[in-house]
Amino acid sequence: MVERVRRVGAYGVLRDPDRRVLLVRGSARADFPGVWSLPGGGLEHAEHPAHAVVREVTEETGLTVEVTGLRAVVADVVPYPDLGVALHTDRMLFDLTAVGGRLRAERDGSTDLARWLTLDEAAELPLLAFTAEAVGLPVVPLPAGSLRRREPFAGPGAGRRRQRFGAYGVVTDPDGRVLLTLIAEGYPGAGRWHLPGGGTDHGEQPVTALLRELVEESGQLGRVTELVGVDNLHNPAALGPEGYPLDWHGIRIVYRVQVDVPTEPAVTELAGGSTARAAWFAPSELRKLPLTEIAEMALVPSR
């Protein structure tokens, strides 16, 4: 039986004045030694993705960077047959600018070289698929034997730590109404109105997950029009249906979604879900509603 494992990572797209892109090479300690990728890596528990990418890029390249935007969010699954694992990685790709430091290789880490490369130079190197797509190059299969990880994956975390990656929408219709969902009793935030969306499944892209959740929670068919940003939630004592506190870390991607043909909202997910009901609201009604933090931030930031 294949074990499903999940990771969340933050990566940086960084170019110099000559439009070269910054890439790093996997070291002998990496899962893909000798293969190049965007600099970046996994989030620590409770760490904001924007903070993680700044930390990781500095560790791997010696450069001090600032985040200028969220470029894309993608997911991929890599099978590890020798370990009986399928690793799903959610990757947030940030646009960065360098503000200091000097380019150097990482010391005793998962990368061993950092270089500014033209696209022609990068095209001659083995690249991880998400990196090739991010810089506009064709995805080329890696050479046989590139995957060399032999050690087991670490567990999900000590004690009651939990991490959840989700996709949520600022959902509107042609009349400018906003769709919200009411959190059911027994769940964190019960009784508050929330952005439609939820956790992504193993192997699922965030946009696909959001549109699926939109149907389950409200019966609406939508189309994603824009990537808005990322929200980070850390609640060290979240109390949910488990009945005991959890150290909860949520990473929530927010998109704009248009519903071209709105209908009367109806919850279609299985009974016992976290959504009690859904409804359309005029913008003028939003300030009177008890909203979750992420909904308030996205919809009425001046409240």
Coordinates of C-alpha atoms in Angstrom, one line a residue:
M1 CA 0.0 0.0 0.0
V2 CA 1.3 3.4 -1.0
E3 CA 1.6 6.0 1.8
R4 CA 0.4 9.5 0.9
V5 CA 2.7 12.2 2.2
R6 CA 2.3 16.0 1.9
R7 CA 4.7 18.9 2.0
V8 CA 4.3 22.6 1.5
G9 CA 7.2 24.7 0.0
A10 CA 7.9 28.3 -1.0
Y11 CA 10.2 29.1 -3.9
G12 CA 11.6 32.3 -5.5
V13 CA 11.8 33.6 -9.1
L14 CA 14.7 36.0 -9.1
R15 CA 16.2 37.7 -12.1
D16 CA 19.3 40.0 -12.4
P17 CA 19.6 43.1 -14.6
D18 CA 20.6 40.9 -17.6
R19 CA 17.3 38.9 -17.2
R20 CA 19.2 35.8 -16.1
V21 CA 17.3 33.6 -13.6
L22 CA 18.8 32.3 -10.3
L23 CA 18.8 28.6 -10.0
V24 CA 20.3 26.1 -7.5
R25 CA 21.6 22.6 -7.9
G26 CA 20.6 19.6 -5.8
S27 CA 23.5 18.3 -3.6
A28 CA 24.3 14.7 -2.8
R29 CA 21.8 15.1 0.2
A30 CA 18.9 16.1 -2.1
D31 CA 16.2 13.8 -3.5
F32 CA 17.4 14.8 -7.0
P33 CA 21.2 15.2 -6.8
G34 CA 22.6 17.3 -9.7
V35 CA 19.1 18.5 -10.8
W36 CA 18.5 22.3 -10.8
S37 CA 15.5 24.2 -9.4
L38 CA 14.3 27.5 -8.2
P39 CA 15.8 28.3 -4.8
G40 CA 13.4 27.6 -1.9
G41 CA 12.1 24.8 0.3
G42 CA 9.7 23.6 2.9
L43 CA 7.8 25.7 5.4
E44 CA 8.5 25.3 9.1
H45 CA 5.5 24.8 11.3
A46 CA 3.5 28.0 11.7
E47 CA 5.9 29.9 9.3
H48 CA 4.4 32.3 6.8
P49 CA 5.2 31.3 3.2
A50 CA 6.6 34.7 2.4
H51 CA 9.0 34.5 5.4
A52 CA 9.9 30.9 4.4
V53 CA 11.0 31.9 0.9
V54 CA 13.2 34.7 2.2
R55 CA 14.8 32.4 4.7
E56 CA 15.3 29.6 2.2
V57 CA 16.8 31.7 -0.6
T58 CA 19.3 33.3 1.8
E59 CA 20.3 29.9 3.1
E60 CA 20.8 28.5 -0.4
T61 CA 22.3 31.5 -2.2
G62 CA 23.6 34.0 0.3
L63 CA 21.4 36.7 -1.1
T64 CA 19.1 38.9 0.9
V65 CA 15.8 39.2 -0.9
E66 CA 12.4 40.8 -0.6
V67 CA 9.0 39.5 -1.8
T68 CA 7.4 41.5 -4.6
G69 CA 4.4 39.3 -5.4
L70 CA 2.9 35.8 -5.6
R71 CA 3.4 34.5 -9.1
A72 CA 1.8 31.1 -9.1
V73 CA 0.7 28.2 -6.9
V74 CA 1.1 24.6 -8.2
A75 CA 1.1 21.1 -6.9
D76 CA 2.9 17.9 -8.1
V77 CA 3.1 14.3 -6.9
V78 CA 6.4 12.3 -7.1
P79 CA 6.3 8.5 -6.4
Y80 CA 9.1 7.0 -4.3
P81 CA 8.7 3.3 -5.2
D82 CA 11.5 2.1 -2.9
L83 CA 9.9 3.8 0.1
G84 CA 6.2 3.0 -0.8
V85 CA 5.5 6.8 -0.7
A86 CA 3.7 9.2 -3.0
L87 CA 4.8 12.7 -2.1
H88 CA 2.4 15.6 -2.9
T89 CA 4.1 19.0 -2.7
D90 CA 2.2 22.3 -2.8
R91 CA 4.5 24.9 -4.2
M92 CA 4.1 28.7 -3.9
L93 CA 6.2 30.6 -6.3
F94 CA 7.1 34.2 -5.3
D95 CA 8.6 37.0 -7.3
L96 CA 11.6 38.3 -5.5
T97 CA 14.2 41.1 -5.8
A98 CA 17.7 41.0 -4.3
V99 CA 18.5 43.8 -1.8
G100 CA 21.9 42.6 -0.5
G101 CA 24.3 39.7 0.1
R102 CA 26.8 38.0 -2.1
L103 CA 26.0 34.9 -4.2
R104 CA 27.5 31.7 -2.8
A105 CA 26.7 28.0 -2.5
E106 CA 24.8 26.6 0.4
R107 CA 27.0 25.1 3.1
D108 CA 26.2 21.4 3.9
G109 CA 22.6 21.6 2.7
S110 CA 20.3 20.1 0.1
T111 CA 21.9 22.3 -2.6
D112 CA 25.6 22.8 -3.5
L113 CA 25.7 25.4 -6.2
A114 CA 23.8 28.7 -7.1
R115 CA 24.1 30.4 -10.4
W116 CA 22.7 33.1 -12.6
L117 CA 21.7 31.5 -15.9
T118 CA 20.3 32.6 -19.2
L119 CA 17.3 30.6 -20.4
D120 CA 19.5 29.0 -23.1
E121 CA 22.0 27.9 -20.4
A122 CA 19.2 26.6 -18.2
A123 CA 17.6 24.7 -21.1
E124 CA 20.8 22.5 -21.2
L125 CA 20.5 21.5 -17.6
P126 CA 18.2 18.9 -15.9
L127 CA 15.4 20.9 -14.3
L128 CA 12.6 19.9 -11.9
A129 CA 9.3 20.2 -13.8
F130 CA 7.9 23.1 -11.7
T131 CA 11.1 25.1 -12.3
A132 CA 11.0 24.6 -16.1
E133 CA 7.4 25.7 -16.2
A134 CA 8.1 28.7 -14.0
V135 CA 10.8 30.1 -16.2
G136 CA 9.1 29.3 -19.5
L137 CA 11.0 26.3 -20.6
P138 CA 9.7 22.9 -21.9
V139 CA 9.4 20.2 -19.2
V140 CA 11.9 17.5 -20.1
P141 CA 12.0 14.0 -18.4
L142 CA 14.9 13.7 -16.0
P143 CA 17.6 11.2 -16.7
A144 CA 17.1 7.7 -15.3
G145 CA 18.3 7.3 -11.8
S146 CA 17.9 11.0 -10.9
L147 CA 15.7 10.2 -7.8
R148 CA 18.0 8.9 -5.1
R149 CA 16.2 9.3 -1.8
R150 CA 16.6 6.3 0.4
E151 CA 15.8 7.5 3.9
P152 CA 12.2 7.4 5.1
F153 CA 10.2 10.6 5.3
A154 CA 9.8 12.3 8.6
G155 CA 6.4 12.0 10.3
P156 CA 3.7 14.6 10.2
G157 CA 5.0 16.4 13.3
A158 CA 5.3 16.0 17.0
G159 CA 2.3 15.7 19.2
R160 CA -0.9 17.3 17.9
R161 CA 0.6 19.5 15.2
R162 CA -1.4 19.7 12.0
Q163 CA -0.8 21.5 8.7
R164 CA -3.5 22.1 6.1
F165 CA -3.2 23.6 2.6
G166 CA -6.4 25.1 1.2
A167 CA -7.8 27.3 -1.6
Y168 CA -10.5 29.9 -1.1
G169 CA -12.3 32.3 -3.3
V170 CA -13.6 35.9 -3.3
V171 CA -16.7 34.8 -5.3
T172 CA -18.9 37.3 -7.1
D173 CA -21.7 37.2 -9.7
P174 CA -22.5 39.7 -12.5
D175 CA -24.5 41.9 -10.1
G176 CA -21.6 42.3 -7.8
R177 CA -23.0 40.1 -5.1
V178 CA -20.6 38.1 -2.9
L179 CA -21.0 34.5 -2.0
L180 CA -20.2 33.4 1.5
T181 CA -20.5 30.2 3.5
L182 CA -21.5 29.8 7.2
I183 CA -19.3 27.6 9.3
A184 CA -21.2 24.8 11.0
E185 CA -21.3 24.2 14.8
G186 CA -18.4 22.2 16.1
Y187 CA -15.8 23.7 13.8
P188 CA -13.4 26.6 14.5
G189 CA -15.1 29.8 13.6
A190 CA -18.6 28.4 14.0
G191 CA -21.4 30.9 13.3
R192 CA -19.1 33.1 11.1
W193 CA -19.4 33.7 7.4
H194 CA -16.4 32.5 5.5
L195 CA -14.9 32.5 2.0
P196 CA -16.0 29.5 0.0
G197 CA -13.2 26.9 -0.3
G198 CA -11.3 24.3 1.7
G199 CA -8.4 21.9 1.8
T200 CA -6.9 20.4 -1.3
D201 CA -6.9 16.6 -1.7
H202 CA -3.7 14.6 -2.3
G203 CA -2.8 15.0 -6.0
E204 CA -5.2 18.0 -6.5
Q205 CA -4.3 21.4 -7.9
P206 CA -5.5 24.3 -5.8
V207 CA -7.7 25.8 -8.6
T208 CA -9.3 22.4 -9.1
A209 CA -9.9 22.1 -5.4
L210 CA -11.5 25.5 -5.1
L211 CA -14.0 24.9 -7.9
R212 CA -14.8 21.5 -6.4
E213 CA -15.4 23.0 -3.0
L214 CA -17.5 25.8 -4.6
V215 CA -19.9 23.1 -6.0
E216 CA -20.0 21.1 -2.7
E217 CA -20.6 24.1 -0.5
S218 CA -23.0 26.1 -2.6
G219 CA -23.9 24.3 -5.9
Q220 CA -22.3 27.1 -7.9
L221 CA -20.2 26.7 -11.1
G222 CA -17.4 29.3 -11.2
R223 CA -14.3 30.2 -13.1
V224 CA -11.1 31.5 -11.5
T225 CA -10.0 34.9 -12.8
E226 CA -7.1 36.0 -10.6
L227 CA -4.6 34.8 -8.0
V228 CA -5.0 37.2 -5.1
G229 CA -2.5 36.1 -2.5
V230 CA -1.7 33.8 0.4
D231 CA -2.9 33.9 4.0
N232 CA -1.2 32.2 6.9
L233 CA -3.1 31.0 10.0
H234 CA -1.5 29.6 13.2
N235 CA -3.8 28.5 16.1
P236 CA -1.8 26.6 18.7
A237 CA -5.0 25.5 20.4
A238 CA -7.6 25.0 17.7
L239 CA -10.6 23.1 19.0
G240 CA -12.6 21.2 16.3
P241 CA -14.6 18.0 15.9
E242 CA -11.7 16.0 17.1
G243 CA -12.7 17.1 20.6
Y244 CA -9.2 18.1 21.8
P245 CA -6.9 21.1 21.0
L246 CA -4.6 20.9 18.0
D247 CA -1.6 23.1 17.1
W248 CA -3.0 24.1 13.8
H249 CA -1.2 25.7 10.8
G250 CA -3.2 26.6 7.8
I251 CA -1.9 27.9 4.5
R252 CA -4.7 29.4 2.5
I253 CA -4.4 30.6 -1.2
V254 CA -7.0 33.2 -2.2
Y255 CA -8.4 33.6 -5.7
R256 CA -11.0 35.7 -7.4
V257 CA -13.8 33.7 -8.9
Q258 CA -16.7 34.7 -11.1
V259 CA -20.0 32.8 -11.2
D260 CA -21.6 33.8 -14.5
V261 CA -24.9 32.1 -13.9
P262 CA -25.7 32.3 -10.2
T263 CA -28.3 30.0 -8.6
E264 CA -29.9 29.8 -5.2
P265 CA -27.0 28.4 -3.0
A266 CA -27.4 24.9 -1.7
V267 CA -24.9 22.8 0.3
T268 CA -24.3 19.6 -1.5
E269 CA -21.4 18.1 0.5
L270 CA -22.0 15.1 2.7
A271 CA -23.8 15.6 6.0
G272 CA -21.5 16.5 8.8
G273 CA -19.4 18.9 6.8
S274 CA -18.0 22.2 8.0
T275 CA -20.5 24.3 6.0
A276 CA -23.9 24.9 7.4
R277 CA -25.3 27.0 4.5
A278 CA -24.3 29.5 1.8
A279 CA -25.8 32.7 0.6
W280 CA -25.3 35.7 -1.7
F281 CA -24.8 39.1 -0.2
A282 CA -24.8 42.7 -1.6
P283 CA -21.5 44.5 -0.8
S284 CA -23.4 46.9 1.5
E285 CA -24.5 43.9 3.7
L286 CA -21.0 42.6 4.4
R287 CA -20.1 45.0 7.3
K288 CA -23.1 43.8 9.3
L289 CA -22.0 40.1 9.1
P290 CA -19.9 38.2 11.6
L291 CA -17.0 37.3 9.3
T292 CA -13.9 35.1 9.6
E293 CA -10.6 36.9 9.7
I294 CA -9.7 35.9 6.1
A295 CA -13.1 37.0 4.8
E296 CA -12.9 40.3 6.6
M297 CA -9.4 40.9 5.2
A298 CA -10.4 40.1 1.7
L299 CA -13.8 41.9 1.6
V300 CA -13.9 44.7 4.1
P301 CA -10.3 45.6 4.9
S302 CA -11.2 49.0 6.4
R303 CA -13.7 47.7 8.9

